[in-house]
Coordinates of C-alpha atoms in Angstrom, one line a residue:
X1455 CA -53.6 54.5 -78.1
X1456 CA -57.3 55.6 -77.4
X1457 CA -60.0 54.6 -79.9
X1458 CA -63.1 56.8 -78.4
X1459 CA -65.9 59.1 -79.6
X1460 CA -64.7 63.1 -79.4
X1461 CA -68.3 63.9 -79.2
X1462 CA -68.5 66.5 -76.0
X1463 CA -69.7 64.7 -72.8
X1464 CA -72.9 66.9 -72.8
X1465 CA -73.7 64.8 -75.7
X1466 CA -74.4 62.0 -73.0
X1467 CA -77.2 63.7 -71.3
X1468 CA -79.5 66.6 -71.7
X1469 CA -79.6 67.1 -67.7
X1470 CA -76.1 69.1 -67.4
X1471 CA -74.5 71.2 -69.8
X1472 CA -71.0 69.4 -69.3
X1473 CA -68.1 67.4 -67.8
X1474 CA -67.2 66.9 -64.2
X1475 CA -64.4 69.6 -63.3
X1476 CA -60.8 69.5 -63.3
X1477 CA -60.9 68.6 -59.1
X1478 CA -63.4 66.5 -59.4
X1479 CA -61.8 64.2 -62.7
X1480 CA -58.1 64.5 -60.4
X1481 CA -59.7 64.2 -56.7
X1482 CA -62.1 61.4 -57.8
X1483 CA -62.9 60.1 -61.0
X1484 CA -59.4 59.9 -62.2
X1485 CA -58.3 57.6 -59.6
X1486 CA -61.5 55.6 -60.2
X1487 CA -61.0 54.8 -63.5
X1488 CA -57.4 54.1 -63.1
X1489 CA -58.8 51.3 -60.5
X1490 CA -61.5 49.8 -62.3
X1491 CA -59.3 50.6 -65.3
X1492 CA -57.3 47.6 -63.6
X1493 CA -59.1 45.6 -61.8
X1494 CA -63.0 45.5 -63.1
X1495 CA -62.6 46.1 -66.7
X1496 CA -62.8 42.3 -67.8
X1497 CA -66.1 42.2 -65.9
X1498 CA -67.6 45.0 -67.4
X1499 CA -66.5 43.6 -70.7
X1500 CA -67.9 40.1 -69.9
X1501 CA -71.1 41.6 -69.0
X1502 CA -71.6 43.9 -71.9
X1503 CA -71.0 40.8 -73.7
X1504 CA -74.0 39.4 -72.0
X1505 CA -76.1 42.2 -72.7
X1506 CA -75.1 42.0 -76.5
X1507 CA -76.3 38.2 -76.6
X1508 CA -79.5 39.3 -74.4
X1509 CA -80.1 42.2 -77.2
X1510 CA -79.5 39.3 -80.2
X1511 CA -81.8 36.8 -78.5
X1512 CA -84.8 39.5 -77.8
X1513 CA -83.9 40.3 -81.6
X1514 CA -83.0 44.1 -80.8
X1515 CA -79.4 43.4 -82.7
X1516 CA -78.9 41.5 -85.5
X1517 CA -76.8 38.8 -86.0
X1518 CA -73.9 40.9 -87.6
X1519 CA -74.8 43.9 -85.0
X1520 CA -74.4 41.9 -81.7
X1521 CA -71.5 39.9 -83.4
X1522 CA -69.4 43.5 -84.2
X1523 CA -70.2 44.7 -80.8
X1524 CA -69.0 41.8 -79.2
X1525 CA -65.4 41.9 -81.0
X1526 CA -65.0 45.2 -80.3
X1527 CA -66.0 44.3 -76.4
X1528 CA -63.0 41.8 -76.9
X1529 CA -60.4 44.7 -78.2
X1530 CA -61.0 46.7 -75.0
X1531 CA -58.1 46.9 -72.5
X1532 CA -56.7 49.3 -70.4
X1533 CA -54.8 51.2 -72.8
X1534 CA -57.9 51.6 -75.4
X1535 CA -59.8 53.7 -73.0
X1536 CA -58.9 57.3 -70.5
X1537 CA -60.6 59.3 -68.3
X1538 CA -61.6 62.0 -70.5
X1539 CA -63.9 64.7 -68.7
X1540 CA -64.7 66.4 -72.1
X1541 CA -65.3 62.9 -74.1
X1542 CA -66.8 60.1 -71.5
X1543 CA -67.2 62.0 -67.5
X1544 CA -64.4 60.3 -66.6
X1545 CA -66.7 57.1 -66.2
X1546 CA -65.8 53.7 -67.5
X1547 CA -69.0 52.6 -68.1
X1548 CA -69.4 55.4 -70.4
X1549 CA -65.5 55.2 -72.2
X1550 CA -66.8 51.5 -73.1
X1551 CA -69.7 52.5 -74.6
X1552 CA -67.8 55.5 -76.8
X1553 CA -65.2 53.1 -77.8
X1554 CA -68.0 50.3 -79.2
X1555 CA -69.5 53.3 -81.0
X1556 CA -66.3 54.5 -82.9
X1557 CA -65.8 51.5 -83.9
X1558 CA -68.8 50.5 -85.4
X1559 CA -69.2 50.3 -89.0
X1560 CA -72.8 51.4 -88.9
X1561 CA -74.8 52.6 -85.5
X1562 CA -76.4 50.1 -83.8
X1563 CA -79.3 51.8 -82.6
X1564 CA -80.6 50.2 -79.7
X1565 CA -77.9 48.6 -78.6
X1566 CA -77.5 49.8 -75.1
X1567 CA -81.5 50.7 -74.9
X1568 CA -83.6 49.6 -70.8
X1569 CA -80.1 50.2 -69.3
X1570 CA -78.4 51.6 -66.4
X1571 CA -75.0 52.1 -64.7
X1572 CA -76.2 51.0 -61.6
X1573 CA -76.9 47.2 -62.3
X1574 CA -74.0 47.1 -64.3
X1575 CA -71.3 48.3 -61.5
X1576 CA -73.1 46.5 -58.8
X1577 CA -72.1 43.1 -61.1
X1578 CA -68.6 44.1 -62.1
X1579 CA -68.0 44.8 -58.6
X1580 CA -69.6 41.2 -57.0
X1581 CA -67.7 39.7 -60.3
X1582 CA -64.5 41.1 -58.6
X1583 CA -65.4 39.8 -55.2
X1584 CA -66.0 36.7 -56.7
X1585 CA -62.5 36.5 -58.3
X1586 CA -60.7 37.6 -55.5
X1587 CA -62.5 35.1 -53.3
X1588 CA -61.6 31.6 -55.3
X1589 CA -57.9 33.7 -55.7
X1590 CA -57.8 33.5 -52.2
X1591 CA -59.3 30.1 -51.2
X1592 CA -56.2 29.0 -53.4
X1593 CA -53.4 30.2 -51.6
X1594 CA -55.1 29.5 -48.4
X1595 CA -55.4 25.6 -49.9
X1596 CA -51.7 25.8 -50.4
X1597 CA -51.0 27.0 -46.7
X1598 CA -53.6 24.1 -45.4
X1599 CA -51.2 21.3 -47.3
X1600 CA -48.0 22.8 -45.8
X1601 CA -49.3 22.6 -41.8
X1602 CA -50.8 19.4 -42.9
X1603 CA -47.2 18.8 -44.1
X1604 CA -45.4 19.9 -41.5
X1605 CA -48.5 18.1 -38.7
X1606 CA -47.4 14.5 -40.3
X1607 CA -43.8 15.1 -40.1
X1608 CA -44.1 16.4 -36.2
X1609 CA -46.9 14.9 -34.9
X1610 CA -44.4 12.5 -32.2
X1611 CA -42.2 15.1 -31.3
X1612 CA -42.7 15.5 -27.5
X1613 CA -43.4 19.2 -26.3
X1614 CA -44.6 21.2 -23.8
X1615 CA -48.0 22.7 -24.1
X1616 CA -49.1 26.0 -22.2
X1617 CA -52.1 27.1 -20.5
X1618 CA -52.1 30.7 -18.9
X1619 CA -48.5 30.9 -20.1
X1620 CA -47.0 28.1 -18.1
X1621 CA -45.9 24.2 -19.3
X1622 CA -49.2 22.6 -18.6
X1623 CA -48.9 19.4 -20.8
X1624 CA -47.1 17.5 -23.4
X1625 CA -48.3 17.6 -26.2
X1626 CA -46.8 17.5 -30.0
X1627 CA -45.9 20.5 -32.9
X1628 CA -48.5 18.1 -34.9
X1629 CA -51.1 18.3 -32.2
X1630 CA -50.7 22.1 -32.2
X1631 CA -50.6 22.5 -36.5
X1632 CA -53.9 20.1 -36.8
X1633 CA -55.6 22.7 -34.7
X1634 CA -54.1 25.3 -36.8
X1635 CA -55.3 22.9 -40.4
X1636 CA -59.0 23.0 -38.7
X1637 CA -59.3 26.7 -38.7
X1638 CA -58.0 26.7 -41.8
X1639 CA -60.5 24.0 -43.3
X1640 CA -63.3 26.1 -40.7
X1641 CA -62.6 29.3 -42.9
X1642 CA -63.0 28.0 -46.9
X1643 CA -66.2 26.6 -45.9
X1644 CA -67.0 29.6 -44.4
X1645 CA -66.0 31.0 -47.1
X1646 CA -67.7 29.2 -49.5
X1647 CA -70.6 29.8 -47.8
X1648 CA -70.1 33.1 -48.3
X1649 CA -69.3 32.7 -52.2
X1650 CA -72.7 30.9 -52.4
X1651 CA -74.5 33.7 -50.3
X1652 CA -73.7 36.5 -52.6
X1653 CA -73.8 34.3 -56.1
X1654 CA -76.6 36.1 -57.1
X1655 CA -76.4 38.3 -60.3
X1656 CA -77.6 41.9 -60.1
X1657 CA -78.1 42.4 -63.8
X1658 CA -81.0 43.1 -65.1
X1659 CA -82.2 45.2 -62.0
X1660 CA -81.6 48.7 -63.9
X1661 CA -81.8 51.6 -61.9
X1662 CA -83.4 50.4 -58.7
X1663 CA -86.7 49.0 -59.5
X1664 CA -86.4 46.6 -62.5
X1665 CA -86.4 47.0 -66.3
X1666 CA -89.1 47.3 -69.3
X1667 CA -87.9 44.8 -71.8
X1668 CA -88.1 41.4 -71.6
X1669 CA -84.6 40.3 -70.1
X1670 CA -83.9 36.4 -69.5
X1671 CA -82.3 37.3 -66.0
X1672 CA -81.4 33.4 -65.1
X1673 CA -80.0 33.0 -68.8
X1674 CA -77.8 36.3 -68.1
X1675 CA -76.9 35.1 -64.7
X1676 CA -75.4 31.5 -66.2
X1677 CA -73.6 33.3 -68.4
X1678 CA -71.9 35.4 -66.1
X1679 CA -71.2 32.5 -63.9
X1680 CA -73.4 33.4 -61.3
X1681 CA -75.6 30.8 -59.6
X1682 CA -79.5 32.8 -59.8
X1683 CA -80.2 36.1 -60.5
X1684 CA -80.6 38.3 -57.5
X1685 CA -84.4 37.9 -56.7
X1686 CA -84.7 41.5 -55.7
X1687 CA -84.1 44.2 -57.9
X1688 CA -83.1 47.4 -54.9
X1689 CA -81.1 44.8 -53.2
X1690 CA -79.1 44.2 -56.3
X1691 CA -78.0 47.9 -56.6
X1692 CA -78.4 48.5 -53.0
X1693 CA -76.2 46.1 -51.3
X1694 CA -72.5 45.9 -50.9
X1695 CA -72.9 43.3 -48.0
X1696 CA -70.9 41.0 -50.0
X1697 CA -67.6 43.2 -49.5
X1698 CA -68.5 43.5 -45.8
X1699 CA -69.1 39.3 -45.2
X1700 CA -65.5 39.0 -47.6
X1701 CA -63.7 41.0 -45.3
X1702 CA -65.4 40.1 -41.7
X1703 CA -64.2 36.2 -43.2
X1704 CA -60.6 38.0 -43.7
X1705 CA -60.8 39.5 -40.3
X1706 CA -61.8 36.6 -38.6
X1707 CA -59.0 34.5 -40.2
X1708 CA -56.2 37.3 -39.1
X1709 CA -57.2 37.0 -35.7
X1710 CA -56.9 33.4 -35.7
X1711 CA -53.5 33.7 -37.9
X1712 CA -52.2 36.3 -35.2
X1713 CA -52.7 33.9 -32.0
X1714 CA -50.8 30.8 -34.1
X1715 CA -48.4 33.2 -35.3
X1716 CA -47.7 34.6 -31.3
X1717 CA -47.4 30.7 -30.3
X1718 CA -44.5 30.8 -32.8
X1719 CA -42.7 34.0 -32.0
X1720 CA -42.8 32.5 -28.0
X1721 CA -41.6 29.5 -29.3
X1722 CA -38.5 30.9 -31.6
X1723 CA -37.5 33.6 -28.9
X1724 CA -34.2 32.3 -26.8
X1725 CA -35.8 31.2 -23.9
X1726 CA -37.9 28.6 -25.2
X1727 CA -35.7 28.2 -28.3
X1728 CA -38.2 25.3 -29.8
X1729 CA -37.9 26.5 -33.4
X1730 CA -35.4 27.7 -36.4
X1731 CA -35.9 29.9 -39.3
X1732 CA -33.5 29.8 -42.2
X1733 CA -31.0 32.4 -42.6
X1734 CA -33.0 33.8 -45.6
X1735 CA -36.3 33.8 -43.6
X1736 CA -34.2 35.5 -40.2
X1737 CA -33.0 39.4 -39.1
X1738 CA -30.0 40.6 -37.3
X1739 CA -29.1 43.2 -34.7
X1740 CA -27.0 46.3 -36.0
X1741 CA -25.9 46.4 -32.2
X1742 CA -25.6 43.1 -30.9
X1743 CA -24.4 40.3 -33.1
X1744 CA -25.6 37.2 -31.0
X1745 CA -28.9 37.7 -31.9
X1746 CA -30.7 36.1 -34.6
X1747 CA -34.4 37.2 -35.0
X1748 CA -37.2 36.4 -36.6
X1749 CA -39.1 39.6 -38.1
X1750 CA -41.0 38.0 -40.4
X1751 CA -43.4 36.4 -38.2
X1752 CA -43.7 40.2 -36.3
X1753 CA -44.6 41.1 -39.6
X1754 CA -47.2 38.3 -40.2
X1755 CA -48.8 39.3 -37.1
X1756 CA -48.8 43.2 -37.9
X1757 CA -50.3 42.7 -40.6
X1758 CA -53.0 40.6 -39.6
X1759 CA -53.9 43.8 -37.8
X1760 CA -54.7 45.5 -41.0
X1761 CA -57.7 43.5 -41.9
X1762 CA -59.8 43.9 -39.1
X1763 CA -59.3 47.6 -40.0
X1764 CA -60.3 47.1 -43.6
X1765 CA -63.6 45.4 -42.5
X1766 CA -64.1 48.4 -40.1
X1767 CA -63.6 50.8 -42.7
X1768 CA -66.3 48.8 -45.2
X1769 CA -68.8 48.5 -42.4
X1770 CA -68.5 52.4 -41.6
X1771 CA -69.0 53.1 -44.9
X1772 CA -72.1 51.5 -45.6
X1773 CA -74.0 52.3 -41.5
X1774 CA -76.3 55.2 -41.9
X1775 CA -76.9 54.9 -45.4
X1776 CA -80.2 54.7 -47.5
X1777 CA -80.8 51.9 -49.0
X1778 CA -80.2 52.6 -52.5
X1779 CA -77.8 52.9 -54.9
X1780 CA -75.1 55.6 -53.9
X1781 CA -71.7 56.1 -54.9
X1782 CA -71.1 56.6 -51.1
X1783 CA -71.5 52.5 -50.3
X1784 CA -70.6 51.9 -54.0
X1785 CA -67.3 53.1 -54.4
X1786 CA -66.3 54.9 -50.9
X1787 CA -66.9 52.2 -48.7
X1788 CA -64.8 49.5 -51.0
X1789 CA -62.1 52.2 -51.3
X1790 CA -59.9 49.1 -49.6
X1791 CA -61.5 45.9 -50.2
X1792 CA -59.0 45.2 -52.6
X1793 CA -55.9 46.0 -50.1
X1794 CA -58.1 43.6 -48.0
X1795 CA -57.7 40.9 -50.2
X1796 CA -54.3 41.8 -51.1
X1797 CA -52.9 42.1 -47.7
X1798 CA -54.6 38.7 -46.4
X1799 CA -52.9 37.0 -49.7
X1800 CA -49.3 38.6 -48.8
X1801 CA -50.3 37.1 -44.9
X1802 CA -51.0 33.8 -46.2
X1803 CA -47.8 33.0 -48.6
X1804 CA -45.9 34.6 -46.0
X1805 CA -46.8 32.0 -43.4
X1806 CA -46.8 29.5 -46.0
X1807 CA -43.2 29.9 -46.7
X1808 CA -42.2 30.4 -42.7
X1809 CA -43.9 26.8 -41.7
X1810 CA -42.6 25.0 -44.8
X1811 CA -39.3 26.3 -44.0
X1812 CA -39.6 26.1 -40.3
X1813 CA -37.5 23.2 -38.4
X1814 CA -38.3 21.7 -34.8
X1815 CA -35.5 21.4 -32.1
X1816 CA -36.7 18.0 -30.8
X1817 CA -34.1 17.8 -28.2
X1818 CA -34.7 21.3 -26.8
X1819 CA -38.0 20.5 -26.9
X1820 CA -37.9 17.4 -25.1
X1821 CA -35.6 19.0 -22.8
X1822 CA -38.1 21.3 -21.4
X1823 CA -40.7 18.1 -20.8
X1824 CA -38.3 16.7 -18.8
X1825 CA -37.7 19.6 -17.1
X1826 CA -41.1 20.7 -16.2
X1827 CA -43.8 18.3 -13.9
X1828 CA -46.2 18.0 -16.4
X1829 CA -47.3 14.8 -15.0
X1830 CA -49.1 16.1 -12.1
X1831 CA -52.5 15.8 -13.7
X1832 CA -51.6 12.2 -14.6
X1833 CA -50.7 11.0 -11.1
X1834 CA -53.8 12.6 -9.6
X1835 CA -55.4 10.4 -12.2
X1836 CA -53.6 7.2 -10.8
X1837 CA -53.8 8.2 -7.8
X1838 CA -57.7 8.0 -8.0
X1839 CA -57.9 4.9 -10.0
X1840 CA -54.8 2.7 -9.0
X1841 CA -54.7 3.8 -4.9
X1842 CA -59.0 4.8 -4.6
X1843 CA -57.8 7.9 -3.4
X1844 CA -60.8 10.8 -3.3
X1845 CA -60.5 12.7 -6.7
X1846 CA -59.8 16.1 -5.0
X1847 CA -57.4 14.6 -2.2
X1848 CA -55.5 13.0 -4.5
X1849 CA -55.1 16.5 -6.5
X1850 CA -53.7 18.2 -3.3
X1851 CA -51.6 15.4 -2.5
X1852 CA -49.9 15.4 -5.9
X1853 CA -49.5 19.6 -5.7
X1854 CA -47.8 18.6 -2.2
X1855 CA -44.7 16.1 -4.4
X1856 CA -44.4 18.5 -6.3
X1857 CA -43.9 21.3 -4.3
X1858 CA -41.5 19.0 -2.3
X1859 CA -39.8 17.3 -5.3
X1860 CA -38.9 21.0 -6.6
X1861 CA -38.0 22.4 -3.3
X1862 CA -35.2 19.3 -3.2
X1863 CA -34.1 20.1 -6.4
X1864 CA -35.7 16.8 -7.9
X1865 CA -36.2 15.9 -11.6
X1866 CA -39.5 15.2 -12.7
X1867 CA -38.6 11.4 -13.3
X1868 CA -38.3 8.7 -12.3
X1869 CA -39.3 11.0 -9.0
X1870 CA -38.8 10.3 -5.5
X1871 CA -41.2 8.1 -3.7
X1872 CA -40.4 9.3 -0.2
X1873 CA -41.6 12.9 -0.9
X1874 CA -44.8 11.0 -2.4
X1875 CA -45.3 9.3 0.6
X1876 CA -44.8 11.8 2.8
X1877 CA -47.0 13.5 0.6
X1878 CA -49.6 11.3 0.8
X1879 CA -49.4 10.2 4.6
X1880 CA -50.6 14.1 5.6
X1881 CA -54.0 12.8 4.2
X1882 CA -53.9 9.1 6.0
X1883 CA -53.4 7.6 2.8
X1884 CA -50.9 4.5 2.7
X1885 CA -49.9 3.9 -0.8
X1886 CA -48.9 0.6 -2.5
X1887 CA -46.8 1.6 -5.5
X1888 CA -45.4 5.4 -5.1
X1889 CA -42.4 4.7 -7.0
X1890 CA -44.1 3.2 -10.0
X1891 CA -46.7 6.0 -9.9
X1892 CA -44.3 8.5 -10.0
X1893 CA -42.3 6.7 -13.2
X1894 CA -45.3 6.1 -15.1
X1895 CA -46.8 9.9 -14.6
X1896 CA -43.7 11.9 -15.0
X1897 CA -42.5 9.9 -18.1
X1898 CA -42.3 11.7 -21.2
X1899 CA -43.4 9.3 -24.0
X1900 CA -45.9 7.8 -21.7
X1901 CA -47.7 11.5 -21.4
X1902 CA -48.5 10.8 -25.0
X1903 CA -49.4 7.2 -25.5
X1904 CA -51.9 7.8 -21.8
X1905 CA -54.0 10.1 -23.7
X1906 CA -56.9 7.9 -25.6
X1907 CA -59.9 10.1 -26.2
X1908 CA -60.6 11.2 -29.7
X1909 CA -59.1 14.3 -30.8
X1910 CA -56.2 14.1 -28.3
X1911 CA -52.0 14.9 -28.8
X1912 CA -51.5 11.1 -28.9
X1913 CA -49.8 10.7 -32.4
X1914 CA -52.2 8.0 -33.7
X1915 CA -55.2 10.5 -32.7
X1916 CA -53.5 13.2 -34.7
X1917 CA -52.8 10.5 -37.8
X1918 CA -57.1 10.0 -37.4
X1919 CA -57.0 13.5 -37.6
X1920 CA -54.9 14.7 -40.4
X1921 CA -56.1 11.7 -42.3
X1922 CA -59.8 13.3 -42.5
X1923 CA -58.6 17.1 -42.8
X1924 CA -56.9 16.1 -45.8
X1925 CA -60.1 14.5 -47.3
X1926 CA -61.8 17.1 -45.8
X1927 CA -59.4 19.7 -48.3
X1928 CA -59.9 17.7 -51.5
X1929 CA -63.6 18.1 -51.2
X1930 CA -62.9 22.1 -50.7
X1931 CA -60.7 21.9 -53.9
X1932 CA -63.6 20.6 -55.8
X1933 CA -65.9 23.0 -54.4
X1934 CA -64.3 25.7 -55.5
X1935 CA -63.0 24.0 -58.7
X1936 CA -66.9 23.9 -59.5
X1937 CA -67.4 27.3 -58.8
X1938 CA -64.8 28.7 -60.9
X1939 CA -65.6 26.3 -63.7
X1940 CA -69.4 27.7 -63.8
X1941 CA -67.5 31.0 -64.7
X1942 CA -65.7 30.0 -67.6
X1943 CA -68.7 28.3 -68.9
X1944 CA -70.6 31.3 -68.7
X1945 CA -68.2 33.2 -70.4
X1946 CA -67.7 30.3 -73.2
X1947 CA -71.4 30.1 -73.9
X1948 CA -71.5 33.8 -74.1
X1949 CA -68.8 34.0 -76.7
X1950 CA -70.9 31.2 -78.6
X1951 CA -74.2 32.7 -78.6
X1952 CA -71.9 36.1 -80.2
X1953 CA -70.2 33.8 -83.0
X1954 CA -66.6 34.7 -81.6
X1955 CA -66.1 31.0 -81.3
X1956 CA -67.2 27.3 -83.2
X1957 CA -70.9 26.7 -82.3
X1958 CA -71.2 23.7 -79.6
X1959 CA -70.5 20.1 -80.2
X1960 CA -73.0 17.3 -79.4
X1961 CA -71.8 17.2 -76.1
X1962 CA -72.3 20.9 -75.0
X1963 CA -75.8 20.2 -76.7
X1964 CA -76.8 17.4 -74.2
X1965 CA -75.5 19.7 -71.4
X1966 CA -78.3 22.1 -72.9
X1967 CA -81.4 19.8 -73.3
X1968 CA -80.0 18.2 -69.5
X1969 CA -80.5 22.2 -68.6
X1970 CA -83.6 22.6 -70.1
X1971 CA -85.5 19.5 -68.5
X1972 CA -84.2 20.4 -65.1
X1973 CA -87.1 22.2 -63.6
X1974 CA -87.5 25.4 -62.7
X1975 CA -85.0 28.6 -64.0
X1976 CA -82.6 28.7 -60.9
X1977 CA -82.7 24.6 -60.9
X1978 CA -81.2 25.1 -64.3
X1979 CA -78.7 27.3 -63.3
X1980 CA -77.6 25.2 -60.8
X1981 CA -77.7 22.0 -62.8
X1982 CA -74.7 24.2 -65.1
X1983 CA -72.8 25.2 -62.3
X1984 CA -72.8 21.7 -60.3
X1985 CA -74.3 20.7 -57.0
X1986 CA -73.5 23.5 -54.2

């Protein structure tokens, strides 16, 4: 049920002589609504909230004015208001303001004076961005404790690691999912970075140039949620470059996600055979039933696709553009920002579920390091510091074993020592200990325990590691819990100020008077919303 004005919509302006036509309401402003119908309306209902308590304190409503605007703010949803051509241009903005006005009791006449549209989308849409960026860090914070997870539980599991697509070293499945945890942890600060970068309100910029009344900017910024006002008023109906650095962070992250994602499909296909999926998480083959396959992670990686697309899309809709505000860059160039958001959230639980599902075959796995000579850069090593052998001779000589070892059909361990020597004696080098070199390079577990630089696969270098990563994640947890909490304190002083809820307590006071004393406007701003 609609509860809106039936006054004409020529009655909202004396410039045209009515509505937008029936194309134009279907083609454009239809679909429009429907979206921000959905998706924006609590913004523009927390900010016209704002603008009511702005209105009380510059004493432009009265007490009982501002308070009966703001409860009929609180009674809007999406099915209160429509796209009505004839009644409110199909325009949100305007069904809000036509709903507030049927329901007053008595006009409120200058509710609603010094405004403009333009401000007022440009902050419902950054409010948006804002929401769908702390969404995001969440599930992305979930992902990062299930390869941290899965990194503790693996990190001593011998396995081959591959350079140019061939078994160069051993490494460990925990090695390889701490690298993955550090992008991960590399991303929410950046990130957060870019959460900080655009927390800047646009309200109380008006059309493009500023406003005539005397708006607190850094009061309505703080109750918004927002860390400072947007110091420049064009920029803060101008710019959209907060959907293009959102979705460049999304990009960037799907590329990363598509190269760990390709390690696993190699790594689950039959001839490596390193991983399994549950039956649940697995595909068949109509046509041939020994196959089990894993089109989930072809489908994690597709879709990682998508989002450098999206960010393509918002960056060729805002190039060649005046710097204004224009619908073009307002609306047409975030057409997908939200599919953005919504296809790297269906990525992320998606590879949430596959690695906390996801089991190592430690023998198969092992198998293949026994199989391949991935020792060769170790004996090189001893070769140079146990036998004094020249760095670069001793690299040929080893290539020389193994090339033997492999033409005799010889295991990688414990090795042969004659095809060493033999090896060795083409560069007049005696050696004292080939069969002990040879045991100690080509041995599995000691490939591991050899490495001792920081940052390495040896399993107590990835324990350093994890150990700091997940530190490293609770401080991101509280960064963003502080950023979200600025936003419901904004929105709980704003419903104070109105009288929709009990005045503050003593404690809320002393928040206020700490506020106050804290310097300049934007210092107090930033005392409210917590160190950044």
């Amino acid at each position: 049920m609609t509860s809106q004005s039936p006054a004409p919509a020529a009655a909202l302006t004396g410039r045209i002589s009515g509505g937008p036509s029936e194309l134009l309401h279907e083609e454009v402003l239809a679909p429009q609504f429907r979206f921000e119908s959905r998706h924006l309306l609590h913004h523009y209902v927390a900010i016209e909230k704002t603008l009511a308590a702005e209105y009380a304190r510059m004493g432009l409503l009265d007490t009982d004015e501002a308070h009966a605007v703001a409860a009929l703010l609180d009674g809007v949803g999406p099915d209160t208001l429509s796209a009505r051509p004839d009644a409110n241009m199909s325009d949100i903005a305007f069904a809000i303001e036509r709903h507030v006005e049927a329901g007053l009791a008595r006009p409120a006449v200058r509710w609603h004076v010094d405004r403009s549209r333009n401000d007022l989308q440009a902050c419902a849409q950054l409010m948006f961005g804002r929401e769908r960026l702390i969404a995001f860090a969440g599930v992305l914070a979930e992902l990062g404790e299930v390869v941290v997870q899965l990194a503790e539980e693996t990190r001593e599991l011998p396995m081959p690691g591959y350079t140019h697509f061939q078994a160069a070293q051993i490494i460990t499945p925990g090695f390889h999912l701490t690298a993955l945890s550090e992008h991960l942890l590399h991303t929410q600060r950046r990130l957060l970075a870019a959460y900080d970068g655009i927390d800047a309100c646009p309200l109380g910029a008006g059309a493009m140039a500023g406003q005539e009344l005397p708006w607190d900017r850094v009061r309505m910024a703080r109750l918004l949620g927002f860390d400072r006002p947007q110091s420049n008023a064009l920029t803060a109906v101008a710019s959209r470059r907060w959907s293009a650095e959102a979705t460049a962070e999304l990009s960037l992250l799907g590329a990363a996600l598509s190269r760990f994602t390709t390690d696993l499909l190699s790594w689950g296909g039959s001839e490596y055979g390193f991983i399994e999926l549950p039956d649940e998480l697995s595909g068949i083959s109509s046509a041939m039933p020994q196959k089990k396959n894993y089109p989930v992670l072809e489908r994690i990686r597709g879709r990682t696709a998508h989002l450098t697309a999206f960010h393509t899309d918002v960056l060729l809709g805002q190039r060649n553009t005046p710097f204004c505000n224009l619908v073009e860059v307002s609306k047409e160039a975030g057409t997908h920002v939200l599919a953005a958001f919504d296809s790297a959230h269906g990525t992320v639980r998606l590879l949430t579920e596959v690695l906390r599902r996801l089991t190592f075959r430690a023998e198969r796995m092992r198998e293949v390091c026994e199989r391949e000579f991935l020792g060769g850069f170790s004996l090189a090593n001893a070769l140079t510091l146990t036998e004094d052998v020249p760095w670069r001779t001793a690299q040929v000589i080893a290539g020389k074993y193994i090339v033997r070892a492999v033409a005799a059909g010889a295991p990688p361990h414990p090795g042969v020592p004659e095809l060493l020597v033999e090896a060795a004696a083409e560069h007049s080098v005696t050696l004292t200990a080939p069969g002990r070199l040879l045991a100690d390079a080509f041995d599995v577990r000691r490939g591991l325990e050899r490495l001792a630089s920081q940052g390495s696969a040896r399993p107590e270098a990835v324990a350093e590691a994890l150990r700091v990563q997940r530190a490293a994640y609770a401080e991101v947890r509280t960064a963003w819990e502080r950023r979200a909490e600025a936003v419901r304190a904004g929105a709980a002083e704003t419903d104070r100020a109105l009288g929709l809820t009990a005045p503050a307590g003593p404690a809320v006071d002393a928040v206020r008077t700490q506020e106050a004393t804290a310097g300049s406007p934007e210092g107090a701003v930033r005392a409210k919303a917590g160190d950044r």
